[in-house]
Short mmCIF file of C-alpha atoms and ligand atoms in Angstrom, two decimals:
data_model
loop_
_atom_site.label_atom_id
_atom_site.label_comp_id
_atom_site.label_asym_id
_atom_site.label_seq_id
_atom_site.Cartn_x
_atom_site.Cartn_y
_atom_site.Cartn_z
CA UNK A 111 11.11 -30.54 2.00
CA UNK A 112 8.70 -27.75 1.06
CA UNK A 113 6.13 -27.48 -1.75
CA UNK A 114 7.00 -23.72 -1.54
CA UNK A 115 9.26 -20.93 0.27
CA UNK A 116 7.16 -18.00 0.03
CA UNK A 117 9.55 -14.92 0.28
CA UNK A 118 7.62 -12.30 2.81
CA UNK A 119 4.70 -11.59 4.79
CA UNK A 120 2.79 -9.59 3.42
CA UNK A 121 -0.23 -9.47 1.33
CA UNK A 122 1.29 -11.21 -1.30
CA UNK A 123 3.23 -13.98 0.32
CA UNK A 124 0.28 -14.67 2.84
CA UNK A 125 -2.37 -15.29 -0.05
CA UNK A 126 -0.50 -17.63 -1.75
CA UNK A 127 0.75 -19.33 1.78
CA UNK A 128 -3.31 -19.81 2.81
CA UNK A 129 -4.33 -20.88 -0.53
CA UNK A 130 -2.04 -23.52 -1.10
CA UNK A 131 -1.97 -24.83 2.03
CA UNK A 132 -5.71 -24.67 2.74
CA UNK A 133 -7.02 -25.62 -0.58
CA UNK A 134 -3.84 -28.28 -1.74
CA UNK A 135 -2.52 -29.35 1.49
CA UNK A 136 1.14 -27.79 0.29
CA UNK A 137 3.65 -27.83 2.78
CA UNK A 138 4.80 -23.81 3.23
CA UNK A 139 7.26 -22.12 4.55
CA UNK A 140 7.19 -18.35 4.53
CA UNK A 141 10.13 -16.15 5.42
CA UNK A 142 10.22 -12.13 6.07
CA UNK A 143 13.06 -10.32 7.18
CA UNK A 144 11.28 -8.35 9.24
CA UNK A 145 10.54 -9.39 12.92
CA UNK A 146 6.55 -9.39 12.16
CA UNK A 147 4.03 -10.39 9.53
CA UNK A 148 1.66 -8.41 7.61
CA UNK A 149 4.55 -6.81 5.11
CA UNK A 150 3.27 -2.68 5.41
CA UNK A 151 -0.31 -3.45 6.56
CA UNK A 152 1.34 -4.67 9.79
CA UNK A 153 -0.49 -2.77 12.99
CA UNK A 154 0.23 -3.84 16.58
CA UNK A 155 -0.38 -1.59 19.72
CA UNK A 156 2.23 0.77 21.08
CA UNK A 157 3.26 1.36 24.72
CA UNK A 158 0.09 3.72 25.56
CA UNK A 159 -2.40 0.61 24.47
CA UNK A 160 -3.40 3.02 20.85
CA UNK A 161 -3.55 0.59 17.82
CA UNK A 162 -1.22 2.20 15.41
CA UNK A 163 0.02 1.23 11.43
CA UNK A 164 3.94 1.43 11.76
CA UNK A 165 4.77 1.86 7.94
CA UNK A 166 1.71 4.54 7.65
CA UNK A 167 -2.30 4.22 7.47
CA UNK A 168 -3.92 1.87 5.53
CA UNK A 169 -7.19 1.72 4.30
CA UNK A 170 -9.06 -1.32 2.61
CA UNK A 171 -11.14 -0.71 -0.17
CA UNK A 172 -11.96 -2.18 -3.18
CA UNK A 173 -14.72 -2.87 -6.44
CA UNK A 174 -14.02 -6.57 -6.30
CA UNK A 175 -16.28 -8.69 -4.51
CA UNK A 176 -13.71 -11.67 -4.58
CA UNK A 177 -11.56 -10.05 -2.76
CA UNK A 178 -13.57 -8.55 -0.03
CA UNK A 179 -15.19 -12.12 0.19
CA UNK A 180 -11.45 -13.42 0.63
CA UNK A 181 -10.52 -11.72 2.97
CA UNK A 182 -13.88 -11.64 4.82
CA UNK A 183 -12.87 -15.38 5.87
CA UNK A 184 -10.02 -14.28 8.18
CA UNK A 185 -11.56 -10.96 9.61
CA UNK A 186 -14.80 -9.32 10.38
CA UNK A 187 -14.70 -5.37 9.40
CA UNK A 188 -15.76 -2.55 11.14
CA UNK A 189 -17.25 -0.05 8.22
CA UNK A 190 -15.02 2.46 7.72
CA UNK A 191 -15.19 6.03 4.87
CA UNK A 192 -12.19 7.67 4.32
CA UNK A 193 -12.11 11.39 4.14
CA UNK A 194 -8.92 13.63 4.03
CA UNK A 195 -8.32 17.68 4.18
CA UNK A 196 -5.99 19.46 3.03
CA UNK A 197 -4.13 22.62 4.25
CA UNK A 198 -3.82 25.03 1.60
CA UNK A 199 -3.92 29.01 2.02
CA UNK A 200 -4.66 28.75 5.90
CA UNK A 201 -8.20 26.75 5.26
CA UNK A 202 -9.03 22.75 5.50
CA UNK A 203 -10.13 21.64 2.21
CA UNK A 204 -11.51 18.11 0.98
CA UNK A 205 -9.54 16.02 -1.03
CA UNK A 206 -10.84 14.88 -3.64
CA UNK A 207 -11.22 18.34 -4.77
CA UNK A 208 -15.08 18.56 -4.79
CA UNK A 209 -17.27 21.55 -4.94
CA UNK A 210 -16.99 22.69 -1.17
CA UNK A 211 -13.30 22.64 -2.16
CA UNK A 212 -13.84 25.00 -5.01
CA UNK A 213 -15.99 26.92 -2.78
CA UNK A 214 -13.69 27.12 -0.07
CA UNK A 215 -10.75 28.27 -1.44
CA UNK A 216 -12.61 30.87 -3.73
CA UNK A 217 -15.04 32.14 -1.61
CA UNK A 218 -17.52 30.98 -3.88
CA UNK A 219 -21.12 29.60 -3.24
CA UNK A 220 -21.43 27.19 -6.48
CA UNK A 221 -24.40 24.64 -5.65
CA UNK A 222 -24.65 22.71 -8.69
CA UNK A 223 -22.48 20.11 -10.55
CA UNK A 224 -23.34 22.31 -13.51
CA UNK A 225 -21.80 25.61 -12.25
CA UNK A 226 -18.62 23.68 -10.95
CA UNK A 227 -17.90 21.60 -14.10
CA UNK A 228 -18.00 25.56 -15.39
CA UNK A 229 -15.42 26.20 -13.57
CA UNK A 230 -13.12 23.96 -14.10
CA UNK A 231 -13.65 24.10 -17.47
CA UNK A 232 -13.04 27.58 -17.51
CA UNK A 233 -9.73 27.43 -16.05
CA UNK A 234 -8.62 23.34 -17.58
CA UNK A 235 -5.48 24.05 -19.86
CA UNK A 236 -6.04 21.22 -23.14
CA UNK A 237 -3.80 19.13 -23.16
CA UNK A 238 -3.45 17.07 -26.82
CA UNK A 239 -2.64 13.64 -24.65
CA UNK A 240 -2.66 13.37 -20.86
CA UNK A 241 0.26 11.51 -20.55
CA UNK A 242 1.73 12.70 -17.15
CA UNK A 243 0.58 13.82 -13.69
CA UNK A 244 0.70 17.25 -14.00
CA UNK A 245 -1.30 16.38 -17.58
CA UNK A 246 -3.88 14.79 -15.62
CA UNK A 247 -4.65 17.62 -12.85
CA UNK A 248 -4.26 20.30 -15.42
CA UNK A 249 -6.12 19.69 -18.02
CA UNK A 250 -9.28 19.04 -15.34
CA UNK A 251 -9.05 21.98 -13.33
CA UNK A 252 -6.33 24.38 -14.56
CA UNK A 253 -3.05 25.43 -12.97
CA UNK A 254 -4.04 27.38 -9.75
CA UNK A 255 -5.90 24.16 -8.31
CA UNK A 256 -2.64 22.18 -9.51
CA UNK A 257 -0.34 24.47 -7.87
CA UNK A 258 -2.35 24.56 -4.43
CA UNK A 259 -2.74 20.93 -4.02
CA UNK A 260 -0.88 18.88 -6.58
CA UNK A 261 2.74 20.44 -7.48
CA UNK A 262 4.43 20.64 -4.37
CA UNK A 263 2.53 17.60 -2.51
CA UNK A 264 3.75 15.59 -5.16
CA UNK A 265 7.18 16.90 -5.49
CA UNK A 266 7.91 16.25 -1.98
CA UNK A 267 6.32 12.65 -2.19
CA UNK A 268 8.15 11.41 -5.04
CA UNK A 269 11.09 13.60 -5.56
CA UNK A 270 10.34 14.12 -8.72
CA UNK A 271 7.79 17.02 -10.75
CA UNK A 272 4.22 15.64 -11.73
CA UNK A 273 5.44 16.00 -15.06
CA UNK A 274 7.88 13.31 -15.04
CA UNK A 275 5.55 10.86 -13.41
CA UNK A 276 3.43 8.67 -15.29
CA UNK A 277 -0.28 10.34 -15.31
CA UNK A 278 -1.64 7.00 -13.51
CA UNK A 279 0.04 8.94 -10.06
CA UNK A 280 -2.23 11.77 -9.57
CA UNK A 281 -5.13 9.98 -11.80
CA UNK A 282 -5.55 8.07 -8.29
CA UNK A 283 -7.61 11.41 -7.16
CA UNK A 284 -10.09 11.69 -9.32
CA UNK A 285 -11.95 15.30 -9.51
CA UNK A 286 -15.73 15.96 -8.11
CA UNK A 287 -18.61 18.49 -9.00
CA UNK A 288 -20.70 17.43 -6.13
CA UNK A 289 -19.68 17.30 -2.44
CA UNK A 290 -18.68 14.05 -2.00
CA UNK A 291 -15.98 14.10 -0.03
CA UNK A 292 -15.02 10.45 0.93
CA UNK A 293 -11.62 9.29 -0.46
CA UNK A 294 -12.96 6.32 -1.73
CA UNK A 295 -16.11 5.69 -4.01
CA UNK A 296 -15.20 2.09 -3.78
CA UNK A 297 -18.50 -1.08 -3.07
CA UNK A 298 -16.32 -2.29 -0.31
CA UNK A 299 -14.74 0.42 2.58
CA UNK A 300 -13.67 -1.02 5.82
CA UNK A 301 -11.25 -1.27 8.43
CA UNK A 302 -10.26 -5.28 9.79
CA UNK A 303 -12.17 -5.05 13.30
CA UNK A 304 -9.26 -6.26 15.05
CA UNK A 305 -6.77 -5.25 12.83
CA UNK A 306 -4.53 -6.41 9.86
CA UNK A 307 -2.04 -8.12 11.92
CA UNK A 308 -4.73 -10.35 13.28
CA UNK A 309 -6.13 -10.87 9.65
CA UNK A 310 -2.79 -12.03 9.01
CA UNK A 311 -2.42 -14.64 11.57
CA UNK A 312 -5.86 -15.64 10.78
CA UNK A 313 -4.68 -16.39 7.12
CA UNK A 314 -1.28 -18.13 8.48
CA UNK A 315 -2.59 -20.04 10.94
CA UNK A 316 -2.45 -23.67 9.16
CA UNK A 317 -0.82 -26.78 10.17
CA UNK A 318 1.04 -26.87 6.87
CA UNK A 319 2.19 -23.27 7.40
CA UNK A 320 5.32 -22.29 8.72
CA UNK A 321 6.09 -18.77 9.48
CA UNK A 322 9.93 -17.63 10.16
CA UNK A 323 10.42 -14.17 10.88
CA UNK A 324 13.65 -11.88 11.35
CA UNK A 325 14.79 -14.68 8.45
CA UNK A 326 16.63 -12.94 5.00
CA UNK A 327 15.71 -14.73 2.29
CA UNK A 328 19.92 -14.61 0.96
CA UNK A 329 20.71 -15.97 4.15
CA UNK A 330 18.51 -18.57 4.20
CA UNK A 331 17.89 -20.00 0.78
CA UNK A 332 20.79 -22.50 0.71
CA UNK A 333 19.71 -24.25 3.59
CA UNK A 334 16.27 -24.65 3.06
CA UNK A 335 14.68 -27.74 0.40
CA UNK A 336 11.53 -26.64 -2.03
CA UNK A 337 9.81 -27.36 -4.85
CA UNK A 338 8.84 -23.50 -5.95
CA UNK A 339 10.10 -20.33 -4.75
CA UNK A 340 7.39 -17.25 -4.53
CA UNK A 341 9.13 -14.48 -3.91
CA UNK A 342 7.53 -10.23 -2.78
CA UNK A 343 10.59 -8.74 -2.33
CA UNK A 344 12.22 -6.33 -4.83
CA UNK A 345 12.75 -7.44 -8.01
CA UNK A 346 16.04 -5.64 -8.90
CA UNK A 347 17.35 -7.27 -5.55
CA UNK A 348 16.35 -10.65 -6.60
CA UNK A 349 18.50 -10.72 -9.46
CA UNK A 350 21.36 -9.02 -7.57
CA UNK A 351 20.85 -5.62 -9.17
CA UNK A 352 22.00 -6.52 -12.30
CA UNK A 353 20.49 -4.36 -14.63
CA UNK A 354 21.07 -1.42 -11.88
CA UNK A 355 19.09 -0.48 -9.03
CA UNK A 356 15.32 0.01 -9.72
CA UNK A 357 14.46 3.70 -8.00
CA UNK A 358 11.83 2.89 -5.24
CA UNK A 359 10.30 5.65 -3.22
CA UNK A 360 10.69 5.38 0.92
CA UNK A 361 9.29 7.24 4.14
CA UNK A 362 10.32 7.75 7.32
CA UNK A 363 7.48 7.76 9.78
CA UNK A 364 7.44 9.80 12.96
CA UNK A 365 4.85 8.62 15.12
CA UNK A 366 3.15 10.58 17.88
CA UNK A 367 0.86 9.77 21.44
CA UNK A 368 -0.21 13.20 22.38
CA UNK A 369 -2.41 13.51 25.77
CA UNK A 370 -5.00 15.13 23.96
CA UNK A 371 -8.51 12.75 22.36
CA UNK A 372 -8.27 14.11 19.31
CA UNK A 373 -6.15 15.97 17.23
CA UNK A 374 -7.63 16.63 14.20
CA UNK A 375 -11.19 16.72 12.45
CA UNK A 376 -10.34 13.47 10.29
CA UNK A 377 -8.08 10.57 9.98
CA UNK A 378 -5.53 12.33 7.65
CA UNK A 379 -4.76 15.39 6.76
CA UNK A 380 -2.88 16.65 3.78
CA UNK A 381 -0.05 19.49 4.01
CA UNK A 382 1.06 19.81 -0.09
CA UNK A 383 2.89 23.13 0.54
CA UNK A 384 4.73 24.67 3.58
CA UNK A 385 5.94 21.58 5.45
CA UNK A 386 8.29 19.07 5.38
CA UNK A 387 5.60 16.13 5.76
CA UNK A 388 3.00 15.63 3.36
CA UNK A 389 0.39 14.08 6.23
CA UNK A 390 -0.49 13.41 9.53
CA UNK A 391 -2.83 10.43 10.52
CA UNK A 392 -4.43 10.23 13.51
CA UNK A 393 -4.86 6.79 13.90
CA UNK A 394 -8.32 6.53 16.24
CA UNK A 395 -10.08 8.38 13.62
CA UNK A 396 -9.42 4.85 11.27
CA UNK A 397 -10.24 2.29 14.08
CA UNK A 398 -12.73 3.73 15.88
CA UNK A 399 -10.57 3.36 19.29
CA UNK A 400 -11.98 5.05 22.12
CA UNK A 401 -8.96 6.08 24.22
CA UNK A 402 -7.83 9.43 26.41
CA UNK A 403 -4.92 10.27 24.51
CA UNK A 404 -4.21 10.21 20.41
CA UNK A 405 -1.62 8.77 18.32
CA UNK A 406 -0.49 10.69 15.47
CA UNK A 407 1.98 9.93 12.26
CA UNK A 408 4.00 11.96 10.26
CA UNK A 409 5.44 10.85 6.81
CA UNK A 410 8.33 12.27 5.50
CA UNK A 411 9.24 11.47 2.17
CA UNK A 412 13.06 10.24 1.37
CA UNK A 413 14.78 8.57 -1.99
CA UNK A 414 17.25 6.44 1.84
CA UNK A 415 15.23 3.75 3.79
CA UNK A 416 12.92 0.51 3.15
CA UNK A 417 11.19 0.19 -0.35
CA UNK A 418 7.64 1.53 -0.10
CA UNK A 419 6.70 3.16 -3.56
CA UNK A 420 7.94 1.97 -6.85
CA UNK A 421 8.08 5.10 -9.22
CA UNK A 422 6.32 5.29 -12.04
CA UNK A 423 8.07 6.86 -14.76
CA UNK A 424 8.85 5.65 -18.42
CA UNK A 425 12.96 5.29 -17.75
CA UNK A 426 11.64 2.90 -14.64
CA UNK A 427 9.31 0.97 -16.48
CA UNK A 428 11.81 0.18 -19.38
CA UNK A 429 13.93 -1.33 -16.63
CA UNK A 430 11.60 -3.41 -14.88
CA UNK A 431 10.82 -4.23 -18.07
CA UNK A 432 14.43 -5.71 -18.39
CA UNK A 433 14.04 -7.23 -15.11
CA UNK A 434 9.98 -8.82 -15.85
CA UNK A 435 11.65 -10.60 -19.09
CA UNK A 436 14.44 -12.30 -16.73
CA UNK A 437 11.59 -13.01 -14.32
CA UNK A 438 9.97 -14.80 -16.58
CA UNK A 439 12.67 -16.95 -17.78
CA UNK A 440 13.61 -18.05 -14.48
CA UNK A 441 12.38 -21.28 -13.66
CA UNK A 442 10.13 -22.43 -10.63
CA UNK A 443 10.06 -18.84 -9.13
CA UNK A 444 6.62 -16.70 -9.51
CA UNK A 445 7.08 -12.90 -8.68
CA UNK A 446 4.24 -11.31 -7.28
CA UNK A 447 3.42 -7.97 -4.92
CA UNK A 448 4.18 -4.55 -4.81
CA UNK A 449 7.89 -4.42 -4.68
CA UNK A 450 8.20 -8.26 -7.18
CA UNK A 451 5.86 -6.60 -9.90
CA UNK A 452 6.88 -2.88 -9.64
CA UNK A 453 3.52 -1.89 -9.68
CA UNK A 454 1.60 0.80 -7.41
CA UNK A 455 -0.61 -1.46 -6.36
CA UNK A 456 -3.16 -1.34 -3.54
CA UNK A 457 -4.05 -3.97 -1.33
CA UNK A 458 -7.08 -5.32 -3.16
CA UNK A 459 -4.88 -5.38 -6.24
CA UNK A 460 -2.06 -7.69 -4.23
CA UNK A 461 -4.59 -9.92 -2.82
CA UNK A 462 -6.12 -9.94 -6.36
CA UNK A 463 -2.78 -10.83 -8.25
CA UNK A 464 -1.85 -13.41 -5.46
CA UNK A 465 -5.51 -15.27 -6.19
CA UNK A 466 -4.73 -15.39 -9.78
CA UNK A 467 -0.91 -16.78 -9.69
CA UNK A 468 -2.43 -19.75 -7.27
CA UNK A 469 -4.72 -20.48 -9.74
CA UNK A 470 -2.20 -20.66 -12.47
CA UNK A 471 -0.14 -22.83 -9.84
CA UNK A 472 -2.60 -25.48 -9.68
CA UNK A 473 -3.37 -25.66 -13.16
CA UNK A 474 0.38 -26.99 -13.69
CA UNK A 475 0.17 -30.46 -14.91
CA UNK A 476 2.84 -31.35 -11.77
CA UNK A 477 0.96 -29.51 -9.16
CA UNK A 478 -0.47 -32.48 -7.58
CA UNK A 479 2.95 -33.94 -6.35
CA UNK A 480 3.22 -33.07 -2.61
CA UNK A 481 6.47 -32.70 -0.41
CA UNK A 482 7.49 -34.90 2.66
CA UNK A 483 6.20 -33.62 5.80
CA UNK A 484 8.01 -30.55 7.10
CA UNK A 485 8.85 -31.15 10.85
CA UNK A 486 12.56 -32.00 9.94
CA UNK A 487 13.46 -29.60 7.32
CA UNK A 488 13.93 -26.42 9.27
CA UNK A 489 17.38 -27.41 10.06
CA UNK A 490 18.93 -25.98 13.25
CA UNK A 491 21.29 -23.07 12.72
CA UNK A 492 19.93 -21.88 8.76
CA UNK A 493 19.35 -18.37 9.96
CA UNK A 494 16.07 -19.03 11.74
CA UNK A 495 15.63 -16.16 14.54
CA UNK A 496 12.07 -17.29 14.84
CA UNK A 497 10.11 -20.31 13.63
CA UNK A 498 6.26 -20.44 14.53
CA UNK A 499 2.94 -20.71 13.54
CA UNK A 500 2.33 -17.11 13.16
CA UNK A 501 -0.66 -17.20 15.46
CA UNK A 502 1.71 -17.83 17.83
P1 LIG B 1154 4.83 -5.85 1.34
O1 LIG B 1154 3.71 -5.52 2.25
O2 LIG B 1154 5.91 -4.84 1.13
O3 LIG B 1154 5.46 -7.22 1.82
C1 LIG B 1154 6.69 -7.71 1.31
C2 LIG B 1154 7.44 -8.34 2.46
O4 LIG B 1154 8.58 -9.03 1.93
C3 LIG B 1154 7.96 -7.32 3.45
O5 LIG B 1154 7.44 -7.58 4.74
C4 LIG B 1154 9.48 -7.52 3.42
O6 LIG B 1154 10.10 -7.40 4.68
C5 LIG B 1154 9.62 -8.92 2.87
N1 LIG B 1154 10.89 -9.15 2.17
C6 LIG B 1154 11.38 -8.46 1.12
N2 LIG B 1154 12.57 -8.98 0.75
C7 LIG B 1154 12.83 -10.01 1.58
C8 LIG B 1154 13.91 -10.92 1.71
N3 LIG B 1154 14.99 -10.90 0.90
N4 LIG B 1154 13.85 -11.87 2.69
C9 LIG B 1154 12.79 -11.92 3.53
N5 LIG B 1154 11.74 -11.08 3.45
C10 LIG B 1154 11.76 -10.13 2.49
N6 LIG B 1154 -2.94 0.07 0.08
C11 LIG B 1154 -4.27 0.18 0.23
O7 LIG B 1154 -5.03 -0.62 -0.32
N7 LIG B 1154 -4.82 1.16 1.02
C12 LIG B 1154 -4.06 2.07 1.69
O8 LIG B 1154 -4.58 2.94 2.40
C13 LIG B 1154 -2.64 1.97 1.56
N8 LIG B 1154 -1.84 2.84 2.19
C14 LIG B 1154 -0.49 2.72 2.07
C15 LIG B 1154 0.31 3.63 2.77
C16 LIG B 1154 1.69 3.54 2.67
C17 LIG B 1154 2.54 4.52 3.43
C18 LIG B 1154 2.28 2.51 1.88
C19 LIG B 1154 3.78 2.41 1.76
C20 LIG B 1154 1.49 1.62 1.16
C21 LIG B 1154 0.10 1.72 1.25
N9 LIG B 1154 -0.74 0.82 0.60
C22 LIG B 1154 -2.10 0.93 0.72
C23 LIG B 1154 -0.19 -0.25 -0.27
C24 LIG B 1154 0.00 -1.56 0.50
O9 LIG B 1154 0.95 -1.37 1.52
C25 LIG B 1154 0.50 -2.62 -0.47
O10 LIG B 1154 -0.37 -2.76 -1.57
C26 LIG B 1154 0.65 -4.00 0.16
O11 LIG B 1154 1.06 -3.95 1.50
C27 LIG B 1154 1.65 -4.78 -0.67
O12 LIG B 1154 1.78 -6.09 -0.18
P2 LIG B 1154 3.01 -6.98 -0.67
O13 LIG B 1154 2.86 -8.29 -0.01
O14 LIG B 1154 3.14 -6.91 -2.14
O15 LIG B 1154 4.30 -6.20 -0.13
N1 LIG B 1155 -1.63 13.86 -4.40
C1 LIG B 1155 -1.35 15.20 -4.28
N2 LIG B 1155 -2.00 15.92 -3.31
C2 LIG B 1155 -2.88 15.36 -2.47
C3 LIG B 1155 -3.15 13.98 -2.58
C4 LIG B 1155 -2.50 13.26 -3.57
O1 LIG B 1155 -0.53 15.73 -5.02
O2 LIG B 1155 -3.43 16.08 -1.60
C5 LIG B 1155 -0.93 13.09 -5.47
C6 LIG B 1155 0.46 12.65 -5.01
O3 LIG B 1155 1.30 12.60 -6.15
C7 LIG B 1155 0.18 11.26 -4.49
C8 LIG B 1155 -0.82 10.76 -5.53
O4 LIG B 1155 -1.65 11.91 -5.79
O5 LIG B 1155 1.34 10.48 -4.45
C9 LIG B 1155 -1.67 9.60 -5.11
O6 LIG B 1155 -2.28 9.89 -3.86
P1 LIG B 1155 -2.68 8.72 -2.85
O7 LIG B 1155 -3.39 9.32 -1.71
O8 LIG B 1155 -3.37 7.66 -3.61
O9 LIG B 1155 -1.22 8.22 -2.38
P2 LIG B 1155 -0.79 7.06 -1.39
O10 LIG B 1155 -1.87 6.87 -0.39
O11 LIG B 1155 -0.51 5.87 -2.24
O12 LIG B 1155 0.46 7.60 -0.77
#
């Protein structure tokens, strides 16, 4: 018997794996269909030795010190500032726009916030509510700077125009006068020094942990005895689709070793218009990996594959919505992550969200009661490719 099955890997399932094991001696078991932990952070290294992120790059940042702290228990970080380019017209431009971007694509030579905020208020269309993406873009810096780096990157990304996605999308980006031209203004920046799949062994790596992987939660369930259930797969799957499939946005990566050191001047590069990608990450740029050759990947956007992006429109809300109200009326499960909440969340945000359903979990009045111990209850033949301690 298990205090709790914890339904995937990832950032979600791991959080609330450590916490209750660590902090209230729970028994765990966690499950993920896939053959590795992590969830989409996962990294390993591929056959030329380069430390690569198979579902696409991932960068931690975040404003919350509890987090970072967190997570500071099971890694050490290498410091890390993203910055990103974009192709547009033939020239490499930051993203964020900023003022070099302005001055770049304009052949301009603006050198004060002042003279840029003129700008874009000379060309901002006002908009009497910003309730979209395009909203958001245009009514900061007009329609030429939307079309160049906004329309068709988007488009491509979510198969859908900016301005049928909610304005929270683009309003990701936010828009610079001065030449700052780091992704991320967050406190905290920084890669895991030796990676997130180590961080995630770190955080698994508990005697009242188990870990089984290549393991389908549909497959399994019925053979498996627990208390609670916390499940971060998709919601809509869950609850056999009943309300109809919730649309979630996929990728298929093409990854890259090229015998060259580097490719490119920085870790990713945007291409909104001409191609059939919207970026290519080089992947040393992010880990600091000194190595001869370079691994690249490519992400092409696609409504077929695994669930990566829910998509944030107002039809899709209104049927999570459906789905959140049968969440919440089914006993002795907890939904959290990306793909359980149908939020765009970041990483911070998961590991935030998990923190805050444990502590809601132990203020239960029966969370004291503890299970039996677990060495028995994996019985032989319930769908178990793998069972280990995921440090392995
Ligand atoms: P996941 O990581 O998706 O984990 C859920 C796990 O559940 C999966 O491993 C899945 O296999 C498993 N699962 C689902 N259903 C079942 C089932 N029935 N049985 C067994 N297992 C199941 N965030 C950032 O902060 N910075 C970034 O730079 C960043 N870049 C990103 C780039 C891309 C391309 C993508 C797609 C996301 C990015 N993110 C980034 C977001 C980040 O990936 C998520 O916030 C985070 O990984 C979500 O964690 P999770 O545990 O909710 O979900
Ligand atoms: N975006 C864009 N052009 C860019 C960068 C971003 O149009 O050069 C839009 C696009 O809709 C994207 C969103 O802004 O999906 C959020 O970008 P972010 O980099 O946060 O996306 P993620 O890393 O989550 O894929």
């Amino acid at each position: 018997m298990f205090d709790f099955l914890v339904v995937g890997a990832g950032f979600a399932g791991a959080v609330v794996a450590e916490r209750m094991a660590r902090c209230y001696g729970k028994k765990v078991l966690v499950i993920d269909r896939r053959d590795h932990v992590g969830g989409n952070a996962y990294d390993h290294c591929n056959k030329e030795g380069i430390l690569v992120h198979r579902y696409g790059p991932h960068i931690f940042h975040t404003n919350a010190d509890q987090v970072f702290q967190y997570l500071s228990q099971f890694t050490s970080w290498r410091p890390y500032e993203h910055r990103v380019l974009a192709s547009v017209d033939g020239k490499l431009v930051p993203v964020p726009i900023n003022r070099d971007t302005v001055n770049r694509l304009y052949n301009l030579s603006l050198t004060s916030d002042n003279e840029v905020e003129a700008f874009f208020a000379s060309r901002a269309e006002a908009r009497p509510s910003v309730r979209t993406s395009e909203d958001v873009v245009v009514s900061k810096v007009g329609r030429d700077l939307y079309e160049k780096l906004f329309r068709n990157y988007t488009r491509k990304q979510w198969g859908k125009d900016p301005s049928e996605l909610d304005a929270l999308v683009t309003a990701r980006i936010p828009v610079r006068t001065n030449s700052d031209d780091r992704y991320f203004t967050d406190r905290h920046q920084a890669m895991p020094k030796h990676g997130y799949t180590r961080l995630f062994e770190n955080m698994l790596d508990h005697d009242n942990i188990r870990v089984a992987l290549g393991c389908d939660f549909r497959y399994l369930a019925a053979n498996v005895h627990y208390r609670s259930l916390v499940y971060t797969g998709p919601v809509d799957e869950f609850f056999d689709f009943r309300f109809g499939e919730l649309p979630y946005r996929s990728l298929r990566f093409q990854h890259e070793t090229l015998e060259t050191e580097y490719l490119q001047p920085v870790a990713v590069i945007n291409y909104p218009n001409e191609h059939g990608y919207t970026r290519i990450t080089e992947f040393k740029h992010l880990t600091g990996q000194i190595h001869k050759r370079t691994s690249i990947v490519y992400e092409f956007p696609s409504s077929e594959g695994d669930p990566y992006y829910p998509v944030p429109t107002p039809e899709n809300a209104a049927l999570y919505k459906r789905y959140a109200d049968l969440a919440a009326a089914t006993k002795n499960v907890h939904f959290v992550g990306r793909l359980a909440t149908y939020k765009y969340y970041n990483m911070d945000q998961v590991v935030a969200q998990a923190l805050t359903l444990c502590k809601h979990l132990a203020a239960a009045p029966d969370f004291a009661l503890s299970a039996e111990p677990t060495t028995a209850a994996i019985t032989a033949g319930a769908g178990l490719r793998a069972v280990s301690a995921a440090a392995g």
